[in-house]
Amino acid sequence: MRSTVPLGIRCIQAFTRDSWYRGFTLVLTFLFYTSYHLSRKPISIVKSELHKNCSAIAGHGNKSHLDNDTWCDWAPFDKPNYKMLFGALDNSFLIAYAIGMFFSGMFGERLPLRYYLTVGMLLSGLFTALFGLGFYWQIHSIWYYVLIQIANGLVQTTGWPAVVACVGNWFGKGKRGLIMGIWNSHTSVGNILGSLIAGSFVSYAWGLSFIVPGGIIAAMGIVCFFFLIEYPEDVGCTSPQHHDQTEQEPLLRQDSEDEIFTSLNNDEGSSNPIFNNIQPSAISFVGALKIPGVVEFSLALLFAKLVSYTFLFWLPLYISSVAHLNPKAAGDLSTLFDVGGIVGGILAGIISDYTGGRATTCWVMLIVAAPMLFLYNYIGKNGLATIIGMLIFCGALVNGPYALITTAVAADLGTHKSLKGNAKALSTVTAIIDGTGSIGAALGPLLAGVLSDWNNVFYMLITSDLLACLLLSRLVYKEIKGWCGSQPRTRGFKEI
């Protein structure tokens, strides 16, 4: 008598070959971008070690330094202008990242993504490690660290357009919000792991807080070279369906399709590859801007990312200052903001998939986030339980819209019907949206370093959330109008 097929094998057989490859690509790109964010996080953890309250240390038996409150600080961050120096480090990275992002998408469309990501991750590992080696080489020049941050900001732009384009190549629109909401948790997972890894070394050898993450992202670059598959067709899998023929998006209407390629010669007719689906050329920067919704979502992301990155770079120092915790404890506690970000990103994806309202979902979360940020600053220091609860809740509201715009919205716009099947636009659209958002990411930490009071920092964050809502208002109106029209969009989940 022969036994039945084992349950485990039956579970494997339940998934098609296409499904296995899609899952493999999703996991692989998740790990890649986790390593990108993991390597960005150490600077926020190390700040409170580079400049800390040395008098408290001197009070534990070190009498020779009692008159010097900065004897234990790392020069040049031992001066009264240390906040401005920290701001310079943040903005060296973020401004270089913002500028580089606008060009990165165009390079990503014209180069093989596997090679592009591999080189980017190897160089990111190198520059992250070089920052940490400043500890062992006893480098105290601010210019060394600024130049390393600039170089790292430029090479880190290779990550986002490439991974979003790769996932967009493999997954259709059906449950894109849910899938990308879960997948986008790599940002928060990377921040959490980066905080924990950096926090493990920060108190006795902060150089390792950079060297270890640098080694991890470089190792992932090698994995990318050997395993990443850019297109389903490369391994004989079927391409996903990016559009439902009966579906009509409220804010991406058919009547705007002809606007995208008005710069092309009309007499080319069907011979143009964009309209024939034969070897489509990469879209121009201006052509990508003409896609309906790109400008509004890009500008909204500028303010949403300003809020998110201010927390990314300054939250551990804020917690350390107001809750009087040591650098490691503050860094560990700050990871709860990213835990909330994971929940918020997934919820935003589920809600936007079910309702079909990407802009409306973002608008509601942003408008609720504004008073919650005020409340966090007011009561967020009153006990550990309050801090934990507010960090998780604010993290969900702040990172939910940010995650949705940079993933599902970018993929929707990059595969918009008006592109007539030109999938090469995905990387450029992603780069435009995230590049514009990165301007806000640079401004937030800079202004946080300039503002002298934490209350003013939170007022800036609240204002940014409200401005993001204002920029999305037109798209929200169109979505609501589409739902209330004579032929509303079919709601609910669709198959991939």
Tab-separated table of C-alpha atoms in Angstrom:
chain	number	residue	atom	x	y	z
A	1	MET	CA	0.000	0.000	0.000
A	2	ARG	CA	1.456	3.347	-1.064
A	3	SER	CA	1.215	6.365	1.217
A	4	THR	CA	-0.362	9.609	0.108
A	5	VAL	CA	1.685	12.605	-0.950
A	6	PRO	CA	3.032	14.357	2.177
A	7	LEU	CA	1.210	17.473	3.311
A	8	GLY	CA	4.285	19.654	2.852
A	9	ILE	CA	4.684	18.575	-0.764
A	10	ARG	CA	0.991	19.184	-1.395
A	11	CYS	CA	1.404	22.711	-0.053
A	12	ILE	CA	4.316	23.240	-2.446
A	13	GLN	CA	2.289	21.888	-5.361
A	14	ALA	CA	-0.591	24.211	-4.512
A	15	PHE	CA	1.481	27.117	-5.805
A	16	THR	CA	2.333	27.512	-9.460
A	17	ARG	CA	5.813	27.998	-10.810
A	18	ASP	CA	4.969	31.664	-11.435
A	19	SER	CA	3.873	32.093	-7.821
A	20	TRP	CA	7.131	30.665	-6.488
A	21	TYR	CA	9.201	32.985	-8.634
A	22	ARG	CA	7.058	35.973	-7.663
A	23	GLY	CA	7.402	35.130	-3.984
A	24	PHE	CA	11.137	34.643	-4.359
A	25	THR	CA	11.527	38.045	-6.051
A	26	LEU	CA	9.380	39.731	-3.402
A	27	VAL	CA	11.464	38.287	-0.546
A	28	LEU	CA	14.738	39.056	-2.286
A	29	THR	CA	13.902	42.711	-2.995
A	30	PHE	CA	12.554	43.005	0.571
A	31	LEU	CA	15.930	41.918	1.930
A	32	PHE	CA	17.788	44.221	-0.441
A	33	TYR	CA	16.000	47.369	0.627
A	34	THR	CA	16.007	46.307	4.271
A	35	SER	CA	19.794	46.408	4.041
A	36	TYR	CA	19.663	49.890	2.485
A	37	HIS	CA	17.697	51.287	5.412
A	38	LEU	CA	19.688	49.251	7.904
A	39	SER	CA	22.840	51.043	6.740
A	40	ARG	CA	21.210	54.517	7.015
A	41	LYS	CA	20.036	54.198	10.600
A	42	PRO	CA	23.328	54.159	12.603
A	43	ILE	CA	23.910	57.921	12.362
A	44	SER	CA	20.756	58.635	14.386
A	45	ILE	CA	21.831	56.169	17.087
A	46	VAL	CA	25.440	57.384	17.281
A	47	LYS	CA	24.519	61.075	17.617
A	48	SER	CA	23.788	60.743	21.324
A	49	GLU	CA	27.192	59.087	21.796
A	50	LEU	CA	29.151	61.675	19.812
A	51	HIS	CA	27.727	64.384	22.081
A	52	LYS	CA	26.438	63.422	25.498
A	53	ASN	CA	26.266	64.593	29.112
A	54	CYS	CA	29.852	64.027	30.234
A	55	SER	CA	29.305	65.530	33.680
A	56	ALA	CA	27.159	62.533	34.592
A	57	ILE	CA	30.049	60.234	33.660
A	58	ALA	CA	32.548	62.361	35.570
A	59	GLY	CA	30.302	62.114	38.613
A	60	HIS	CA	30.889	58.353	38.669
A	61	GLY	CA	34.401	58.655	40.073
A	62	ASN	CA	36.215	60.560	37.317
A	63	LYS	CA	37.035	63.693	39.360
A	64	SER	CA	39.651	65.039	36.926
A	65	HIS	CA	37.035	66.026	34.401
A	66	LEU	CA	34.378	67.577	36.625
A	67	ASP	CA	34.922	71.082	35.157
A	68	ASN	CA	34.541	69.879	31.559
A	69	ASP	CA	31.098	68.881	30.369
A	70	THR	CA	32.401	67.794	26.959
A	71	TRP	CA	35.527	65.773	27.802
A	72	CYS	CA	33.919	62.517	26.631
A	73	ASP	CA	32.473	63.883	23.370
A	74	TRP	CA	33.915	63.099	19.953
A	75	ALA	CA	35.456	66.170	18.333
A	76	PRO	CA	34.258	68.154	16.421
A	77	PHE	CA	30.868	67.403	18.006
A	78	ASP	CA	32.040	68.620	21.417
A	79	LYS	CA	31.278	72.272	20.577
A	80	PRO	CA	28.085	74.214	21.367
A	81	ASN	CA	27.143	74.094	17.661
A	82	TYR	CA	26.968	70.299	17.681
A	83	LYS	CA	23.318	70.315	16.545
A	84	MET	CA	24.232	72.257	13.423
A	85	LEU	CA	27.061	69.795	12.727
A	86	PHE	CA	24.651	66.888	13.069
A	87	GLY	CA	22.294	68.715	10.718
A	88	ALA	CA	25.167	69.122	8.248
A	89	LEU	CA	25.801	65.365	8.335
A	90	ASP	CA	22.130	64.557	7.783
A	91	ASN	CA	21.754	67.018	4.946
A	92	SER	CA	24.982	66.045	3.233
A	93	PHE	CA	23.426	62.623	2.809
A	94	LEU	CA	19.863	63.715	2.119
A	95	ILE	CA	20.567	66.518	-0.365
A	96	ALA	CA	22.914	64.261	-2.319
A	97	TYR	CA	20.220	61.572	-2.180
A	98	ALA	CA	17.509	63.957	-3.392
A	99	ILE	CA	19.593	65.240	-6.304
A	100	GLY	CA	20.844	61.808	-7.276
A	101	MET	CA	17.370	60.287	-7.175
A	102	PHE	CA	16.160	62.335	-10.151
A	103	PHE	CA	18.917	60.816	-12.284
A	104	SER	CA	18.888	57.366	-10.721
A	105	GLY	CA	15.553	56.379	-12.254
A	106	MET	CA	16.743	57.216	-15.747
A	107	PHE	CA	19.902	55.156	-15.235
A	108	GLY	CA	17.794	52.317	-13.833
A	109	GLU	CA	15.695	52.187	-17.012
A	110	ARG	CA	18.726	52.038	-19.257
A	111	LEU	CA	20.930	49.625	-17.291
A	112	PRO	CA	20.273	46.032	-16.145
A	113	LEU	CA	18.715	46.282	-12.697
A	114	ARG	CA	20.744	43.381	-11.338
A	115	TYR	CA	24.055	45.058	-12.111
A	116	TYR	CA	22.779	48.467	-11.045
A	117	LEU	CA	21.647	47.214	-7.632
A	118	THR	CA	24.767	45.133	-7.088
A	119	VAL	CA	27.145	48.038	-7.660
A	120	GLY	CA	24.949	50.339	-5.577
A	121	MET	CA	24.909	48.009	-2.573
A	122	LEU	CA	28.636	47.305	-2.720
A	123	LEU	CA	29.455	51.023	-2.807
A	124	SER	CA	26.916	51.759	-0.055
A	125	GLY	CA	28.637	49.170	2.126
A	126	LEU	CA	32.018	50.739	1.418
A	127	PHE	CA	31.019	54.298	2.335
A	128	THR	CA	29.035	53.229	5.402
A	129	ALA	CA	32.071	51.330	6.685
A	130	LEU	CA	34.386	54.274	5.923
A	131	PHE	CA	32.293	56.477	8.226
A	132	GLY	CA	32.802	53.965	11.037
A	133	LEU	CA	36.516	53.656	10.331
A	134	GLY	CA	36.825	57.313	11.330
A	135	PHE	CA	36.536	56.027	14.917
A	136	TYR	CA	39.529	53.711	14.565
A	137	TRP	CA	41.573	56.141	12.461
A	138	GLN	CA	40.874	58.916	15.002
A	139	ILE	CA	39.521	61.310	12.377
A	140	HIS	CA	38.075	64.501	13.870
A	141	SER	CA	37.530	66.556	10.720
A	142	ILE	CA	33.912	67.340	9.944
A	143	TRP	CA	34.759	67.407	6.237
A	144	TYR	CA	35.723	63.740	6.216
A	145	TYR	CA	32.319	62.721	7.549
A	146	VAL	CA	30.465	65.181	5.300
A	147	LEU	CA	32.187	63.878	2.155
A	148	ILE	CA	31.458	60.275	3.155
A	149	GLN	CA	27.792	61.188	3.675
A	150	ILE	CA	27.589	62.882	0.268
A	151	ALA	CA	29.086	59.868	-1.499
A	152	ASN	CA	26.838	57.479	0.420
A	153	GLY	CA	23.749	59.561	-0.382
A	154	LEU	CA	24.501	59.376	-4.102
A	155	VAL	CA	25.078	55.612	-4.257
A	156	GLN	CA	22.057	54.864	-2.049
A	157	THR	CA	19.796	56.273	-4.783
A	158	THR	CA	20.382	53.072	-6.733
A	159	GLY	CA	18.076	51.159	-4.402
A	160	TRP	CA	14.535	52.475	-4.450
A	161	PRO	CA	13.792	52.950	-8.179
A	162	ALA	CA	15.374	49.589	-8.965
A	163	VAL	CA	13.522	47.482	-6.379
A	164	VAL	CA	10.144	49.138	-7.077
A	165	ALA	CA	10.626	48.648	-10.826
A	166	CYS	CA	11.528	45.004	-10.275
A	167	VAL	CA	8.476	44.329	-8.083
A	168	GLY	CA	6.280	46.249	-10.522
A	169	ASN	CA	7.530	43.995	-13.327
A	170	TRP	CA	6.406	40.901	-11.406
A	171	PHE	CA	3.095	41.973	-9.843
A	172	GLY	CA	-0.109	43.265	-11.403
A	173	LYS	CA	-2.482	45.819	-10.004
A	174	GLY	CA	-5.063	43.570	-8.341
A	175	LYS	CA	-3.789	43.528	-4.747
A	176	ARG	CA	-0.867	45.855	-5.261
A	177	GLY	CA	-1.668	48.009	-2.225
A	178	LEU	CA	-1.761	45.021	0.140
A	179	ILE	CA	1.294	43.313	-1.354
A	180	MET	CA	3.356	46.477	-1.435
A	181	GLY	CA	2.107	47.535	1.995
A	182	ILE	CA	3.515	44.316	3.436
A	183	TRP	CA	6.607	44.494	1.233
A	184	ASN	CA	7.274	48.131	2.152
A	185	SER	CA	7.698	47.117	5.779
A	186	HIS	CA	11.335	46.587	4.749
A	187	THR	CA	11.798	50.300	5.517
A	188	SER	CA	10.717	49.870	9.128
A	189	VAL	CA	12.377	46.456	9.504
A	190	GLY	CA	15.630	47.962	8.232
A	191	ASN	CA	15.317	50.872	10.671
A	192	ILE	CA	14.630	48.495	13.554
A	193	LEU	CA	17.526	46.186	12.722
A	194	GLY	CA	19.803	49.165	12.091
A	195	SER	CA	18.889	50.617	15.497
A	196	LEU	CA	19.464	47.328	17.317
A	197	ILE	CA	22.747	46.565	15.549
A	198	ALA	CA	24.107	50.097	15.973
A	199	GLY	CA	22.901	50.183	19.573
A	200	SER	CA	24.823	47.008	20.350
A	201	PHE	CA	28.154	48.751	19.736
A	202	VAL	CA	27.461	52.442	20.274
A	203	SER	CA	28.512	52.675	23.923
A	204	TYR	CA	32.003	51.226	23.541
A	205	ALA	CA	32.967	51.244	19.826
A	206	TRP	CA	30.618	53.374	17.729
A	207	GLY	CA	32.701	52.664	14.630
A	208	LEU	CA	31.284	49.136	14.566
A	209	SER	CA	27.797	50.661	14.484
A	210	PHE	CA	28.632	51.590	10.872
A	211	ILE	CA	31.062	48.868	9.847
A	212	VAL	CA	28.721	45.948	10.608
A	213	PRO	CA	25.728	47.389	8.661
A	214	GLY	CA	28.141	48.262	5.842
A	215	GLY	CA	29.239	44.643	5.673
A	216	ILE	CA	25.621	43.452	5.630
A	217	ILE	CA	24.545	45.619	2.676
A	218	ALA	CA	27.695	44.673	0.746
A	219	ALA	CA	26.914	40.982	1.320
A	220	MET	CA	23.373	41.542	0.023
A	221	GLY	CA	24.882	43.107	-3.087
A	222	ILE	CA	26.662	39.829	-3.805
A	223	VAL	CA	23.391	37.930	-3.292
A	224	CYS	CA	21.716	40.319	-5.745
A	225	PHE	CA	24.315	39.607	-8.422
A	226	PHE	CA	23.723	35.864	-8.252
A	227	PHE	CA	19.946	35.650	-7.753
A	228	LEU	CA	17.900	38.695	-8.860
A	229	ILE	CA	15.547	38.139	-11.832
A	230	GLU	CA	14.427	41.393	-13.429
A	231	TYR	CA	11.566	40.248	-15.708
A	232	PRO	CA	9.217	37.217	-15.505
A	233	GLU	CA	9.973	36.481	-19.168
A	234	ASP	CA	13.635	35.872	-18.291
A	235	VAL	CA	12.686	32.585	-16.603
A	236	GLY	CA	9.683	31.684	-18.714
A	237	CYS	CA	7.020	33.074	-16.373
A	238	THR	CA	3.929	34.966	-17.520
A	239	SER	CA	3.820	38.756	-17.272
A	240	PRO	CA	1.295	40.203	-14.795
A	241	GLN	CA	-1.808	42.095	-15.896
A	242	HIS	CA	-1.321	45.713	-14.947
A	243	HIS	CA	-4.816	46.883	-15.901
A	244	ASP	CA	-8.361	45.616	-15.737
A	245	GLN	CA	-10.053	46.565	-18.998
A	246	THR	CA	-13.351	47.347	-17.261
A	247	GLU	CA	-11.761	49.373	-14.514
A	248	GLN	CA	-11.795	53.147	-14.550
A	249	GLU	CA	-9.682	54.848	-11.890
A	250	PRO	CA	-11.222	58.046	-10.474
A	251	LEU	CA	-8.003	60.042	-10.582
A	252	LEU	CA	-6.330	58.374	-13.544
A	253	ARG	CA	-8.913	58.871	-16.270
A	254	GLN	CA	-8.709	57.599	-19.817
A	255	ASP	CA	-9.255	61.090	-21.211
A	256	SER	CA	-5.777	62.113	-20.093
A	257	GLU	CA	-3.975	59.330	-21.906
A	258	ASP	CA	-3.137	61.399	-24.943
A	259	GLU	CA	-1.426	64.074	-22.845
A	260	ILE	CA	1.627	61.996	-22.092
A	261	PHE	CA	3.149	61.747	-25.504
A	262	THR	CA	2.047	65.000	-27.106
A	263	SER	CA	5.690	65.845	-27.636
A	264	LEU	CA	6.004	62.892	-30.004
A	265	ASN	CA	5.435	63.385	-33.718
A	266	ASN	CA	1.866	62.545	-34.626
A	267	ASP	CA	2.868	61.295	-38.041
A	268	GLU	CA	4.762	58.396	-36.531
A	269	GLY	CA	1.451	56.653	-35.998
A	270	SER	CA	1.604	52.994	-35.225
A	271	SER	CA	5.272	52.762	-36.072
A	272	ASN	CA	6.137	54.318	-32.752
A	273	PRO	CA	7.310	51.572	-30.373
A	274	ILE	CA	5.427	53.035	-27.452
A	275	PHE	CA	2.119	52.467	-29.164
A	276	ASN	CA	3.069	49.158	-30.699
A	277	ASN	CA	4.372	47.550	-27.499
A	278	ILE	CA	7.523	46.610	-29.425
A	279	GLN	CA	10.749	47.454	-27.623
A	280	PRO	CA	9.364	50.600	-25.929
A	281	SER	CA	11.844	53.382	-25.332
A	282	ALA	CA	12.482	54.868	-21.914
A	283	ILE	CA	10.122	57.732	-21.084
A	284	SER	CA	11.479	61.263	-20.750
A	285	PHE	CA	11.477	63.205	-17.489
A	286	VAL	CA	8.867	65.658	-18.833
A	287	GLY	CA	6.756	62.803	-20.186
A	288	ALA	CA	6.690	61.199	-16.741
A	289	LEU	CA	5.585	64.478	-15.155
A	290	LYS	CA	2.595	64.583	-17.526
A	291	ILE	CA	1.180	61.347	-16.117
A	292	PRO	CA	-1.951	62.383	-14.155
A	293	GLY	CA	-1.292	62.422	-10.424
A	294	VAL	CA	2.517	62.358	-10.511
A	295	VAL	CA	2.991	66.024	-9.574
A	296	GLU	CA	0.419	66.015	-6.748
A	297	PHE	CA	1.651	62.809	-5.151
A	298	SER	CA	5.291	63.908	-5.512
A	299	LEU	CA	4.678	67.209	-3.712
A	300	ALA	CA	2.558	65.531	-1.041
A	301	LEU	CA	5.364	63.042	-0.460
A	302	LEU	CA	7.783	65.954	0.007
A	303	PHE	CA	5.951	66.958	3.187
A	304	ALA	CA	5.105	63.415	4.292
A	305	LYS	CA	8.741	62.375	3.974
A	306	LEU	CA	9.863	65.533	5.788
A	307	VAL	CA	7.949	64.288	8.822
A	308	SER	CA	9.102	60.677	8.508
A	309	TYR	CA	12.796	61.479	8.084
A	310	THR	CA	12.815	64.017	10.897
A	311	PHE	CA	11.749	61.164	13.154
A	312	LEU	CA	14.251	58.821	11.491
A	313	PHE	CA	17.239	61.060	12.239
A	314	TRP	CA	16.193	62.856	15.440
A	315	LEU	CA	13.812	60.588	17.371
A	316	PRO	CA	16.481	58.759	19.440
A	317	LEU	CA	18.021	62.097	20.476
A	318	TYR	CA	14.560	63.508	21.306
A	319	ILE	CA	13.706	60.495	23.469
A	320	SER	CA	17.108	60.687	25.164
A	321	SER	CA	16.590	64.401	25.883
A	322	VAL	CA	13.016	64.413	27.185
A	323	ALA	CA	12.917	60.970	28.825
A	324	HIS	CA	16.528	61.130	30.126
A	325	LEU	CA	17.535	57.723	28.770
A	326	ASN	CA	20.971	56.493	27.711
A	327	PRO	CA	21.749	56.227	23.958
A	328	LYS	CA	21.106	52.475	23.735
A	329	ALA	CA	17.768	52.624	25.580
A	330	ALA	CA	16.621	55.610	23.503
A	331	GLY	CA	17.621	53.840	20.286
A	332	ASP	CA	15.804	50.652	21.271
A	333	LEU	CA	12.676	52.582	22.232
A	334	SER	CA	12.684	54.514	18.947
A	335	THR	CA	12.192	51.243	17.041
A	336	LEU	CA	8.558	51.233	18.221
A	337	PHE	CA	7.899	54.117	15.830
A	338	ASP	CA	8.957	51.791	13.001
A	339	VAL	CA	6.803	48.983	14.398
A	340	GLY	CA	3.875	51.350	14.053
A	341	GLY	CA	5.096	52.170	10.549
A	342	ILE	CA	4.816	48.511	9.538
A	343	VAL	CA	1.217	48.359	10.760
A	344	GLY	CA	0.354	51.685	9.118
A	345	GLY	CA	1.819	50.703	5.751
A	346	ILE	CA	-0.113	47.433	5.644
A	347	LEU	CA	-3.383	49.056	6.742
A	348	ALA	CA	-2.989	51.818	4.156
A	349	GLY	CA	-2.462	49.215	1.436
A	350	ILE	CA	-5.483	47.127	2.468
A	351	ILE	CA	-7.820	50.117	2.744
A	352	SER	CA	-6.696	51.662	-0.546
A	353	ASP	CA	-7.067	48.321	-2.356
A	354	TYR	CA	-10.587	47.825	-1.057
A	355	THR	CA	-11.826	51.386	-1.636
A	356	GLY	CA	-9.734	52.189	-4.710
A	357	GLY	CA	-8.877	55.516	-3.064
A	358	ARG	CA	-5.114	55.862	-2.788
A	359	ALA	CA	-5.237	59.649	-2.300
A	360	THR	CA	-8.164	59.512	0.129
A	361	THR	CA	-6.451	56.910	2.283
A	362	CYS	CA	-3.324	59.061	2.498
A	363	TRP	CA	-5.380	62.206	3.214
A	364	VAL	CA	-7.281	60.667	6.118
A	365	MET	CA	-4.139	59.284	7.776
A	366	LEU	CA	-2.298	62.590	7.376
A	367	ILE	CA	-5.157	64.680	8.771
A	368	VAL	CA	-5.394	62.406	11.833
A	369	ALA	CA	-1.613	62.436	12.277
A	370	ALA	CA	-1.488	66.225	12.807
A	371	PRO	CA	-3.314	66.351	16.191
A	372	MET	CA	-1.659	63.091	17.271
A	373	LEU	CA	1.793	64.642	16.825
A	374	PHE	CA	0.723	67.576	18.988
A	375	LEU	CA	-0.560	65.141	21.617
A	376	TYR	CA	2.661	63.101	21.509
A	377	ASN	CA	4.778	66.174	22.178
A	378	TYR	CA	2.460	67.167	25.027
A	379	ILE	CA	2.077	63.846	26.867
A	380	GLY	CA	4.724	61.680	25.190
A	381	LYS	CA	7.149	62.043	28.077
A	382	ASN	CA	4.715	61.042	30.831
A	383	GLY	CA	5.751	57.497	31.603
A	384	LEU	CA	7.011	54.531	29.612
A	385	ALA	CA	3.568	53.174	28.724
A	386	THR	CA	2.509	56.518	27.238
A	387	ILE	CA	5.719	56.772	25.229
A	388	ILE	CA	5.278	53.267	23.805
A	389	GLY	CA	1.635	53.802	22.857
A	390	MET	CA	2.198	57.189	21.225
A	391	LEU	CA	5.267	56.013	19.294
A	392	ILE	CA	3.380	53.083	17.751
A	393	PHE	CA	0.270	55.134	16.929
A	394	CYS	CA	2.174	58.100	15.489
A	395	GLY	CA	4.445	55.736	13.546
A	396	ALA	CA	1.424	54.150	11.860
A	397	LEU	CA	-0.127	57.492	10.896
A	398	VAL	CA	3.120	59.082	9.697
A	399	ASN	CA	4.576	56.155	7.764
A	400	GLY	CA	1.310	54.795	6.325
A	401	PRO	CA	0.870	57.516	3.658
A	402	TYR	CA	4.615	57.639	3.010
A	403	ALA	CA	4.682	53.890	2.392
A	404	LEU	CA	1.597	53.933	0.155
A	405	ILE	CA	2.803	56.776	-2.074
A	406	THR	CA	6.300	55.401	-2.577
A	407	THR	CA	5.114	51.883	-3.433
A	408	ALA	CA	1.577	51.203	-4.706
A	409	VAL	CA	0.927	54.740	-5.968
A	410	ALA	CA	4.301	54.912	-7.731
A	411	ALA	CA	3.713	51.502	-9.326
A	412	ASP	CA	0.183	52.510	-10.376
A	413	LEU	CA	1.410	55.684	-12.026
A	414	GLY	CA	4.442	54.000	-13.566
A	415	THR	CA	2.198	51.456	-15.328
A	416	HIS	CA	-0.584	53.917	-16.143
A	417	LYS	CA	-2.802	53.202	-19.171
A	418	SER	CA	-1.634	56.363	-20.884
A	419	LEU	CA	1.811	54.801	-21.269
A	420	LYS	CA	0.366	52.353	-23.818
A	421	GLY	CA	2.240	49.395	-22.341
A	422	ASN	CA	5.575	51.159	-21.871
A	423	ALA	CA	6.739	49.490	-18.649
A	424	LYS	CA	10.062	51.318	-18.825
A	425	ALA	CA	8.447	54.392	-17.247
A	426	LEU	CA	8.175	52.720	-13.828
A	427	SER	CA	11.720	53.454	-12.700
A	428	THR	CA	11.592	57.122	-13.798
A	429	VAL	CA	8.196	57.751	-12.178
A	430	THR	CA	9.391	56.116	-8.957
A	431	ALA	CA	12.533	58.254	-8.996
A	432	ILE	CA	10.557	61.480	-9.563
A	433	ILE	CA	8.166	60.738	-6.712
A	434	ASP	CA	10.845	59.613	-4.264
A	435	GLY	CA	13.309	62.272	-5.432
A	436	THR	CA	10.794	65.026	-4.718
A	437	GLY	CA	10.038	63.388	-1.387
A	438	SER	CA	13.751	63.318	-0.621
A	439	ILE	CA	13.862	67.117	-0.802
A	440	GLY	CA	11.511	67.082	2.165
A	441	ALA	CA	13.621	64.376	3.774
A	442	ALA	CA	16.582	66.765	3.561
A	443	LEU	CA	14.668	69.809	4.804
A	444	GLY	CA	13.147	68.108	7.856
A	445	PRO	CA	16.341	67.082	9.674
A	446	LEU	CA	17.991	70.385	8.654
A	447	LEU	CA	15.202	72.483	10.156
A	448	ALA	CA	15.122	70.243	13.230
A	449	GLY	CA	18.815	71.007	13.756
A	450	VAL	CA	18.301	74.757	13.312
A	451	LEU	CA	15.204	75.079	15.494
A	452	SER	CA	16.229	75.569	19.096
A	453	ASP	CA	13.176	74.110	20.774
A	454	TRP	CA	11.525	70.684	20.435
A	455	ASN	CA	8.069	72.329	20.489
A	456	ASN	CA	8.953	74.264	17.354
A	457	VAL	CA	10.096	71.053	15.692
A	458	PHE	CA	6.700	69.461	16.306
A	459	TYR	CA	4.867	72.545	15.025
A	460	MET	CA	6.900	72.193	11.833
A	461	LEU	CA	5.897	68.524	11.529
A	462	ILE	CA	2.203	69.292	12.081
A	463	THR	CA	2.285	72.048	9.457
A	464	SER	CA	3.930	69.689	6.976
A	465	ASP	CA	1.192	67.087	7.452
A	466	LEU	CA	-1.499	69.680	6.801
A	467	LEU	CA	0.260	70.938	3.649
A	468	ALA	CA	0.447	67.363	2.346
A	469	CYS	CA	-3.313	67.059	2.858
A	470	LEU	CA	-3.861	70.298	0.964
A	471	LEU	CA	-1.827	69.064	-2.004
A	472	LEU	CA	-3.874	65.856	-2.193
A	473	SER	CA	-7.225	67.623	-1.985
A	474	ARG	CA	-7.868	67.739	-5.748
A	475	LEU	CA	-7.191	64.028	-6.139
A	476	VAL	CA	-9.353	63.222	-3.121
A	477	TYR	CA	-12.189	65.240	-4.680
A	478	LYS	CA	-11.853	63.318	-7.939
A	479	GLU	CA	-11.882	59.985	-6.114
A	480	ILE	CA	-14.990	60.882	-4.128
A	481	LYS	CA	-16.636	62.222	-7.271
A	482	GLY	CA	-15.805	58.951	-9.026
A	483	TRP	CA	-17.402	56.926	-6.230
A	484	CYS	CA	-20.555	59.067	-6.306
A	485	GLY	CA	-20.818	59.200	-10.109
A	486	SER	CA	-23.127	57.251	-12.375
A	487	GLN	CA	-20.473	54.583	-12.956
A	488	PRO	CA	-18.509	54.266	-9.717
A	489	ARG	CA	-15.411	52.142	-9.611
A	490	THR	CA	-15.955	48.590	-8.464
A	491	ARG	CA	-14.675	48.282	-4.929
A	492	GLY	CA	-13.224	45.264	-3.197
A	493	PHE	CA	-10.220	43.084	-3.857
A	494	LYS	CA	-9.298	41.726	-7.272
A	495	GLU	CA	-6.981	38.922	-8.151
A	496	ILE	CA	-3.366	39.622	-8.986
